[in-house]
Amino acid sequence: MTPNQIHTEIEQLSEERQELWQQLAEGLDTSVQTQIKELDERLQSLWQSLRIEKARLRFGEREEIVRRARAEERLERAA
């Protein structure tokens, strides 16, 4: 998923969560509470994915970063 796709999904789920909160304000409903909790978990996951994807785009793949760091360490030890 691209950052734009992730962000779009975050916006959609946030709007859905807002509507659920409005329903919950009208009266206690355990099914609505459960839906809100599930949306919160999904949103947390999406935000984490967005952070990871942005870091990957900015700095590169994790394996490549580790490879470069190890190469730099070897050069420093050799010097």
XYZ file of N, CA and C in Angstrom:
237
model
N 0.832 -1.184 0.000
C 0.000 0.000 0.000
C 0.873 1.243 0.000
N 0.472 2.219 -0.746
C 1.210 3.480 -0.779
C 0.767 4.354 0.400
N 1.595 5.318 0.773
C 1.190 6.224 1.854
C -0.149 6.914 1.576
N -0.405 7.280 0.318
C -1.675 7.923 -0.010
C -2.859 6.981 0.210
N -2.694 5.722 -0.157
C -3.765 4.746 0.047
C -4.010 4.531 1.539
N -2.925 4.430 2.294
C -3.062 4.244 3.741
C -3.768 5.449 4.351
N -3.350 6.628 3.953
C -3.943 7.856 4.502
C -5.427 7.949 4.154
N -5.790 7.562 2.929
C -7.194 7.572 2.523
C -8.008 6.625 3.398
N -7.470 5.441 3.652
C -8.182 4.481 4.506
C -8.304 5.009 5.933
N -7.267 5.663 6.423
C -7.314 6.253 7.761
C -8.437 7.289 7.834
N -8.538 8.132 6.821
C -9.588 9.148 6.801
C -10.977 8.517 6.794
N -11.162 7.478 5.983
C -12.461 6.810 5.900
C -12.838 6.169 7.231
N -11.886 5.464 7.830
C -12.166 4.809 9.110
C -12.390 5.829 10.221
N -11.692 6.952 10.162
C -11.883 8.003 11.172
C -13.289 8.592 11.081
N -13.767 8.786 9.859
C -15.132 9.285 9.682
C -16.153 8.270 10.199
N -15.904 7.008 9.898
C -16.803 5.948 10.376
C -16.806 5.904 11.908
N -15.631 6.043 12.503
C -15.526 6.039 13.963
C -16.270 7.224 14.561
N -16.176 8.379 13.913
C -16.886 9.570 14.394
C -18.393 9.332 14.390
N -18.902 8.708 13.343
C -20.332 8.395 13.270
C -20.734 7.417 14.373
N -19.873 6.455 14.644
C -20.166 5.501 15.713
C -20.189 6.186 17.072
N -19.264 7.126 17.288
C -19.259 7.866 18.549
C -20.547 8.670 18.707
N -21.045 9.215 17.611
C -22.308 9.952 17.667
C -23.455 9.010 18.023
N -23.447 7.807 17.473
C -24.467 6.814 17.818
C -24.372 6.450 19.297
N -23.154 6.301 19.765
C -22.947 5.933 21.160
C -23.417 7.040 22.095
N -23.292 8.293 21.664
C -23.741 9.424 22.481
C -25.257 9.412 22.658
N -25.956 8.805 21.711
C -27.414 8.735 21.800
C -27.886 7.681 22.792
N -27.017 6.742 23.105
C -27.375 5.711 24.068
C -26.351 4.600 24.076
N -26.206 3.959 25.229
C -25.221 2.907 25.391
C -25.583 1.705 24.527
N -24.649 1.292 23.698
C -24.847 0.146 22.820
C -23.519 -0.611 22.757
N -23.515 -1.814 23.304
C -22.265 -2.571 23.376
C -21.731 -2.945 21.991
N -22.601 -3.144 21.025
C -22.109 -3.484 19.684
C -21.375 -2.293 19.068
N -21.865 -1.087 19.342
C -21.192 0.112 18.840
C -19.845 0.268 19.544
N -19.806 -0.001 20.839
C -18.546 0.066 21.574
C -17.529 -0.907 20.985
N -17.980 -2.097 20.668
C -17.098 -3.103 20.078
C -16.583 -2.642 18.724
N -17.453 -2.061 17.920
C -17.048 -1.566 16.600
C -16.011 -0.450 16.728
N -16.217 0.431 17.699
C -15.271 1.524 17.914
C -13.911 0.959 18.314
N -13.917 -0.016 19.198
C -12.661 -0.624 19.638
C -11.932 -1.268 18.459
N -12.672 -1.978 17.606
C -12.065 -2.611 16.439
C -11.501 -1.565 15.473
N -12.240 -0.477 15.279
C -11.752 0.592 14.409
C -10.496 1.241 14.982
N -10.481 1.447 16.304
C -9.302 2.025 16.944
C -8.071 1.150 16.710
N -8.241 -0.156 16.848
C -7.127 -1.080 16.635
C -6.657 -1.031 15.181
N -7.606 -1.003 14.257
C -7.253 -0.940 12.837
C -6.551 0.384 12.521
N -7.036 1.471 13.108
C -6.406 2.767 12.879
C -4.976 2.800 13.422
N -4.762 2.223 14.589
C -3.407 2.153 15.142
C -2.487 1.389 14.196
N -2.984 0.290 13.682
C -2.212 -0.519 12.744
C -1.890 0.272 11.473
N -2.871 0.993 10.964
C -2.657 1.786 9.751
C -1.649 2.908 9.983
N -1.746 3.583 11.136
C -0.786 4.648 11.431
C 0.627 4.075 11.509
N 0.768 2.903 12.117
C 2.079 2.253 12.201
C 2.583 1.905 10.799
N 1.705 1.375 9.968
C 2.077 1.051 8.583
C 2.504 2.296 7.821
N 1.794 3.387 8.052
C 2.128 4.645 7.383
C 3.516 5.133 7.800
N 3.803 5.070 9.104
C 5.127 5.485 9.580
C 6.230 4.614 8.968
N 5.995 3.311 8.929
C 6.990 2.387 8.366
C 7.200 2.659 6.880
N 6.118 2.837 6.157
C 6.207 3.080 4.716
C 6.920 4.400 4.415
N 6.622 5.432 5.192
C 7.303 6.714 4.982
C 8.802 6.585 5.263
N 9.152 5.858 6.307
C 10.566 5.650 6.622
C 11.247 4.853 5.515
N 10.557 3.845 4.990
C 11.125 3.034 3.911
C 11.364 3.898 2.676
N 10.403 4.740 2.346
C 10.558 5.601 1.175
C 11.684 6.615 1.368
N 11.839 7.091 2.581
C 12.855 8.114 2.843
C 14.257 7.525 2.947
N 14.374 6.383 3.643
C 15.701 5.839 3.939
C 16.049 4.574 3.166
N 15.060 3.929 2.564
C 15.318 2.698 1.819
C 14.868 1.474 2.611
N 15.083 0.338 1.997
C 14.705 -0.932 2.628
C 15.581 -1.189 3.848
N 15.011 -1.821 4.846
C 15.726 -2.094 6.093
C 17.005 -2.888 5.842
N 16.917 -3.914 5.010
C 18.078 -4.758 4.731
C 19.222 -3.956 4.112
N 18.876 -3.017 3.244
C 19.883 -2.174 2.610
C 20.539 -1.255 3.633
N 19.749 -0.727 4.547
C 20.290 0.155 5.596
C 21.264 -0.627 6.471
N 20.886 -1.830 6.867
C 21.750 -2.673 7.710
C 23.029 -3.013 6.956
N 22.910 -3.350 5.675
C 24.081 -3.689 4.870
C 25.053 -2.510 4.799
N 24.526 -1.301 4.563
C 25.380 -0.120 4.501
C 26.047 0.164 5.846
N 25.298 0.007 6.928
C 25.849 0.260 8.265
C 26.978 -0.716 8.574
N 26.791 -1.965 8.217
C 27.847 -2.966 8.461
C 29.074 -2.668 7.620
N 28.862 -2.249 6.382
C 29.995 -1.896 5.523
C 30.753 -0.710 6.111
N 30.037 0.285 6.626
C 30.693 1.443 7.245
C 31.478 1.026 8.482
N 30.927 0.104 9.288
C 31.633 -0.382 10.469
C 32.929 -1.068 10.073
N 32.873 -1.896 9.020
C 34.086 -2.576 8.562
C 35.127 -1.574 8.101
N 34.702 -0.527 7.388
C 35.643 0.486 6.927
C 36.273 1.233 8.104
N 35.478 1.538 9.122
C 35.988 2.248 10.293
C 37.013 1.389 11.039
N 36.720 0.090 11.163
C 37.663 -0.805 11.863
C 38.949 -0.983 11.071
N 38.845 -0.969 9.750
C 40.004 -1.157 8.911
C 40.901 0.097 8.903
N 40.331 1.234 9.188
C 41.103 2.492 9.124
C 41.963 2.716 10.317
